[in-house]
Amino acid sequence: MTAERADGRHNRELVLRTAMRVFADDGLEVPLSRIAQRAGVGAGTVYRHFPSKDILIEAVLAEHVRGLARAADRWAGRAEPGEALVGLLLEAIEQSSGRVSVCDGLTGDKSWPRAALAPAVREFGRALERLLLAAQQAGAVRADMRVDDLTALIAGGAALRSAHRSRARAARLVRLLVGGLLTKEAAFRDTDPGRRHETRHCLECGTRLRIHTTGRPPSYCGPTCRQRARRRRR
């Protein structure tokens, strides 16, 4: 790859990452000139890669959806089928809650998904279907659930998290919503008092935590959520 092509690819990724943050923070009314300013590049660089705001929004959503597809594959490789599906749904809701304004802006536009976004949507749909089928075959998730039910659940959960004033209470409501997918057997195993640990969830993102009988129980799944909670309290 030539230095010119490498610089062009770097600038495109820089603009895309900046747009994801700016749209999430300030909504879709932000002009492209402000995105260029926040990215530290000229307006011509933005327009060279994204000739219109619609094209940039589509690229932002496609990158988001591809990230969810990668997350589905990660969950499939590190957890039991039912836990993998629930974990992916909670992560997808958390990641999507900051982009509700972007998604809402597309709701009334029947031309979506367009050519660039459609492959990412299909990729995520296939990954989600694999997780759902594995969870159903394991008897952990209701047999009448379909992929479109899960995508609607993600959209609804993201809207709930964005609307609630308390992140902790919103996370609890989302867990209750996602927990409705589980069969009685899976839900019973999750709360069985005879097990050597209890089940808790991260107060920031809702990820399930395993708490052993000794030691102080954690409140967060890791340093990222802990720091995010501290920043919000400040």
Short mmCIF file of C-alpha atoms in Angstrom, two decimals:
data_model
loop_
_atom_site.label_atom_id
_atom_site.label_comp_id
_atom_site.label_asym_id
_atom_site.label_seq_id
_atom_site.Cartn_x
_atom_site.Cartn_y
_atom_site.Cartn_z
CA MET A 1 0.00 0.00 0.00
CA THR A 2 1.41 3.43 -0.96
CA ALA A 3 1.85 6.18 1.62
CA GLU A 4 -0.90 8.20 -0.08
CA ARG A 5 -3.39 5.33 0.14
CA ALA A 6 -2.42 4.66 3.76
CA ASP A 7 -2.98 8.32 4.64
CA GLY A 8 -6.35 8.26 2.88
CA ARG A 9 -7.44 5.18 4.78
CA HIS A 10 -6.26 6.68 8.08
CA ASN A 11 -8.19 9.90 7.42
CA ARG A 12 -11.35 8.00 6.51
CA GLU A 13 -11.21 5.97 9.74
CA LEU A 14 -10.47 9.13 11.74
CA VAL A 15 -13.48 10.93 10.29
CA LEU A 16 -15.67 7.87 10.84
CA ARG A 17 -14.68 7.46 14.49
CA THR A 18 -15.17 11.17 15.12
CA ALA A 19 -18.59 11.15 13.46
CA MET A 20 -19.69 8.23 15.63
CA ARG A 21 -18.88 10.25 18.75
CA VAL A 22 -20.29 13.55 17.50
CA PHE A 23 -23.58 12.08 16.26
CA ALA A 24 -24.01 10.22 19.56
CA ASP A 25 -23.31 13.34 21.62
CA ASP A 26 -24.93 16.08 19.55
CA GLY A 27 -27.44 14.39 17.23
CA LEU A 28 -27.76 14.35 13.46
CA GLU A 29 -28.08 18.10 12.98
CA VAL A 30 -24.33 18.57 13.38
CA PRO A 31 -22.82 19.96 10.13
CA LEU A 32 -19.99 18.09 8.46
CA SER A 33 -17.75 21.10 9.01
CA ARG A 34 -17.92 20.54 12.78
CA ILE A 35 -17.03 16.89 12.35
CA ALA A 36 -14.04 17.94 10.26
CA GLN A 37 -13.00 20.38 12.97
CA ARG A 38 -13.32 17.76 15.72
CA ALA A 39 -11.33 15.27 13.63
CA GLY A 40 -8.60 17.81 12.98
CA VAL A 41 -8.87 17.58 9.19
CA GLY A 42 -10.08 19.91 6.46
CA ALA A 43 -13.66 19.91 5.25
CA GLY A 44 -12.41 18.73 1.86
CA THR A 45 -11.07 15.54 3.48
CA VAL A 46 -14.51 14.74 4.90
CA TYR A 47 -16.30 15.40 1.61
CA ARG A 48 -13.72 13.38 -0.30
CA HIS A 49 -14.59 10.24 1.65
CA PHE A 50 -18.23 11.06 2.51
CA PRO A 51 -19.81 13.35 -0.10
CA SER A 52 -23.01 13.82 1.93
CA LYS A 53 -24.21 13.50 5.49
CA ASP A 54 -26.47 10.56 4.55
CA ILE A 55 -23.45 8.64 3.26
CA LEU A 56 -21.55 9.37 6.47
CA ILE A 57 -24.50 8.30 8.65
CA GLU A 58 -24.78 5.08 6.69
CA ALA A 59 -21.05 4.41 7.15
CA VAL A 60 -21.34 5.06 10.90
CA LEU A 61 -24.23 2.60 11.21
CA ALA A 62 -22.50 -0.02 9.06
CA GLU A 63 -19.40 0.11 11.27
CA HIS A 64 -21.59 -0.17 14.38
CA VAL A 65 -23.45 -3.19 13.02
CA ARG A 66 -20.24 -4.91 11.90
CA GLY A 67 -18.92 -4.42 15.43
CA LEU A 68 -22.00 -6.19 16.79
CA ALA A 69 -21.42 -9.10 14.41
CA ARG A 70 -17.85 -9.43 15.70
CA ALA A 71 -19.15 -9.30 19.26
CA ALA A 72 -21.56 -12.16 18.50
CA ASP A 73 -18.67 -14.32 17.36
CA ARG A 74 -16.69 -13.47 20.50
CA TRP A 75 -19.60 -14.41 22.75
CA ALA A 76 -20.09 -17.69 20.90
CA GLY A 77 -16.51 -18.66 21.64
CA ARG A 78 -16.42 -17.81 25.34
CA ALA A 79 -19.77 -18.76 26.91
CA GLU A 80 -22.49 -21.41 26.98
CA PRO A 81 -25.15 -20.91 24.28
CA GLY A 82 -27.78 -19.27 26.47
CA GLU A 83 -25.27 -17.06 28.24
CA ALA A 84 -23.70 -16.12 24.91
CA LEU A 85 -27.00 -14.92 23.45
CA VAL A 86 -27.95 -12.95 26.56
CA GLY A 87 -24.47 -11.45 26.79
CA LEU A 88 -24.54 -10.38 23.16
CA LEU A 89 -28.00 -8.81 23.52
CA LEU A 90 -26.94 -6.84 26.61
CA GLU A 91 -23.78 -5.66 24.86
CA ALA A 92 -25.71 -4.71 21.72
CA ILE A 93 -28.23 -2.73 23.76
CA GLU A 94 -25.44 -0.96 25.64
CA GLN A 95 -23.54 -0.11 22.46
CA SER A 96 -26.69 0.98 20.63
CA SER A 97 -28.10 3.16 23.41
CA GLY A 98 -25.64 5.93 22.53
CA ARG A 99 -26.79 5.88 18.90
CA VAL A 100 -30.54 6.04 19.37
CA SER A 101 -30.71 9.45 17.69
CA VAL A 102 -28.95 8.06 14.62
CA CYS A 103 -31.28 5.09 14.40
CA ASP A 104 -34.36 7.25 15.00
CA GLY A 105 -33.32 9.44 12.13
CA LEU A 106 -33.61 6.47 9.80
CA THR A 107 -36.88 5.04 11.08
CA GLY A 108 -39.10 6.97 8.68
CA ASP A 109 -36.83 6.46 5.68
CA LYS A 110 -38.01 3.33 3.86
CA SER A 111 -34.93 3.30 1.63
CA TRP A 112 -32.79 1.97 4.49
CA PRO A 113 -30.80 -0.16 4.65
CA ARG A 114 -28.97 1.06 1.57
CA ALA A 115 -26.24 -0.63 -0.42
CA ALA A 116 -23.37 0.00 2.01
CA LEU A 117 -25.33 -0.85 5.15
CA ALA A 118 -27.20 -3.93 3.88
CA PRO A 119 -24.17 -6.31 3.91
CA ALA A 120 -23.39 -5.38 7.52
CA VAL A 121 -27.02 -5.96 8.51
CA ARG A 122 -26.98 -9.40 6.85
CA GLU A 123 -23.69 -10.27 8.56
CA PHE A 124 -25.09 -9.40 11.98
CA GLY A 125 -28.34 -11.23 11.23
CA ARG A 126 -26.46 -14.43 10.41
CA ALA A 127 -24.31 -14.15 13.55
CA LEU A 128 -27.39 -13.51 15.69
CA GLU A 129 -29.21 -16.44 14.10
CA ARG A 130 -26.31 -18.77 14.93
CA LEU A 131 -26.40 -17.71 18.59
CA LEU A 132 -30.18 -18.03 18.77
CA LEU A 133 -30.23 -21.49 17.18
CA ALA A 134 -27.50 -22.76 19.52
CA ALA A 135 -29.32 -21.39 22.57
CA GLN A 136 -32.61 -22.95 21.48
CA GLN A 137 -30.97 -26.31 20.82
CA ALA A 138 -29.45 -26.15 24.30
CA GLY A 139 -32.92 -25.55 25.77
CA ALA A 140 -31.90 -22.20 27.22
CA VAL A 141 -34.06 -19.89 25.10
CA ARG A 142 -37.72 -20.10 24.09
CA ALA A 143 -38.29 -22.02 20.87
CA ASP A 144 -40.72 -19.44 19.47
CA MET A 145 -38.13 -16.64 19.36
CA ARG A 146 -36.92 -15.38 15.95
CA VAL A 147 -34.09 -13.14 14.83
CA ASP A 148 -36.41 -10.22 14.08
CA ASP A 149 -37.72 -10.50 17.66
CA LEU A 150 -34.17 -10.07 18.92
CA THR A 151 -33.39 -7.08 16.72
CA ALA A 152 -36.60 -5.41 17.91
CA LEU A 153 -35.60 -6.18 21.49
CA ILE A 154 -32.21 -4.54 20.93
CA ALA A 155 -33.85 -1.40 19.54
CA GLY A 156 -36.35 -1.26 22.40
CA GLY A 157 -33.73 -1.90 25.05
CA ALA A 158 -31.47 0.82 23.63
CA ALA A 159 -34.33 3.31 23.70
CA LEU A 160 -35.13 2.34 27.30
CA ARG A 161 -31.53 2.82 28.41
CA SER A 162 -31.36 6.21 26.74
CA ALA A 163 -34.67 7.40 28.22
CA HIS A 164 -34.14 6.35 31.85
CA ARG A 165 -32.48 8.85 34.18
CA SER A 166 -30.77 6.10 36.19
CA ARG A 167 -28.29 3.93 34.30
CA ALA A 168 -28.37 1.30 37.05
CA ARG A 169 -32.17 1.02 37.04
CA ALA A 170 -32.25 1.07 33.26
CA ALA A 171 -29.74 -1.78 33.20
CA ARG A 172 -31.94 -3.74 35.61
CA LEU A 173 -35.01 -3.22 33.42
CA VAL A 174 -33.06 -4.29 30.34
CA ARG A 175 -31.97 -7.47 32.14
CA LEU A 176 -35.60 -8.21 33.00
CA LEU A 177 -36.54 -7.64 29.36
CA VAL A 178 -33.79 -9.91 28.03
CA GLY A 179 -34.46 -12.48 30.76
CA GLY A 180 -37.92 -13.04 29.28
CA LEU A 181 -36.24 -14.96 26.45
CA LEU A 182 -34.98 -17.67 28.80
CA THR A 183 -36.83 -20.90 29.36
CA LYS A 184 -37.95 -21.74 32.89
CA GLU A 185 -35.20 -24.33 33.14
CA ALA A 186 -32.47 -21.85 32.20
CA ALA A 187 -33.86 -19.18 34.51
CA PHE A 188 -34.01 -21.70 37.36
CA ARG A 189 -30.40 -22.71 36.86
CA ASP A 190 -29.41 -19.06 36.94
CA THR A 191 -30.98 -18.49 40.37
CA ASP A 192 -30.48 -21.90 41.96
CA PRO A 193 -29.60 -21.20 45.65
CA GLY A 194 -27.66 -24.45 45.84
CA ARG A 195 -24.94 -23.18 43.55
CA ARG A 196 -21.61 -22.00 44.93
CA HIS A 197 -22.04 -18.47 43.63
CA GLU A 198 -24.75 -15.88 43.22
CA THR A 199 -25.46 -13.94 40.06
CA ARG A 200 -25.12 -10.15 39.93
CA HIS A 201 -24.77 -7.65 37.14
CA CYS A 202 -22.52 -4.70 36.38
CA LEU A 203 -24.17 -1.50 37.58
CA GLU A 204 -22.97 0.35 34.49
CA CYS A 205 -23.51 -1.93 31.49
CA GLY A 206 -25.57 -4.83 32.89
CA THR A 207 -23.06 -7.58 32.08
CA ARG A 208 -23.51 -10.58 34.31
CA LEU A 209 -20.96 -11.01 37.12
CA ARG A 210 -20.16 -14.23 38.94
CA ILE A 211 -19.82 -13.63 42.67
CA HIS A 212 -18.13 -16.24 44.84
CA THR A 213 -18.88 -16.71 48.50
CA THR A 214 -15.63 -15.13 49.70
CA GLY A 215 -14.32 -11.64 49.13
CA ARG A 216 -16.02 -8.34 48.45
CA PRO A 217 -18.56 -8.59 45.60
CA PRO A 218 -17.66 -6.35 42.62
CA SER A 219 -20.07 -3.75 41.31
CA TYR A 220 -18.61 -3.44 37.80
CA CYS A 221 -17.43 -5.84 35.14
CA GLY A 222 -14.09 -4.09 34.65
CA PRO A 223 -12.10 -0.87 34.77
CA THR A 224 -13.88 0.68 31.77
CA CYS A 225 -17.31 0.62 33.43
CA ARG A 226 -15.81 1.62 36.78
CA GLN A 227 -14.17 4.70 35.26
CA ARG A 228 -17.32 5.57 33.31
CA ALA A 229 -19.37 5.48 36.53
CA ARG A 230 -16.83 7.68 38.31
CA ARG A 231 -16.87 10.25 35.51
CA ARG A 232 -20.66 10.40 35.61
CA ARG A 233 -20.68 10.89 39.39
CA ARG A 234 -18.19 13.76 39.06
#
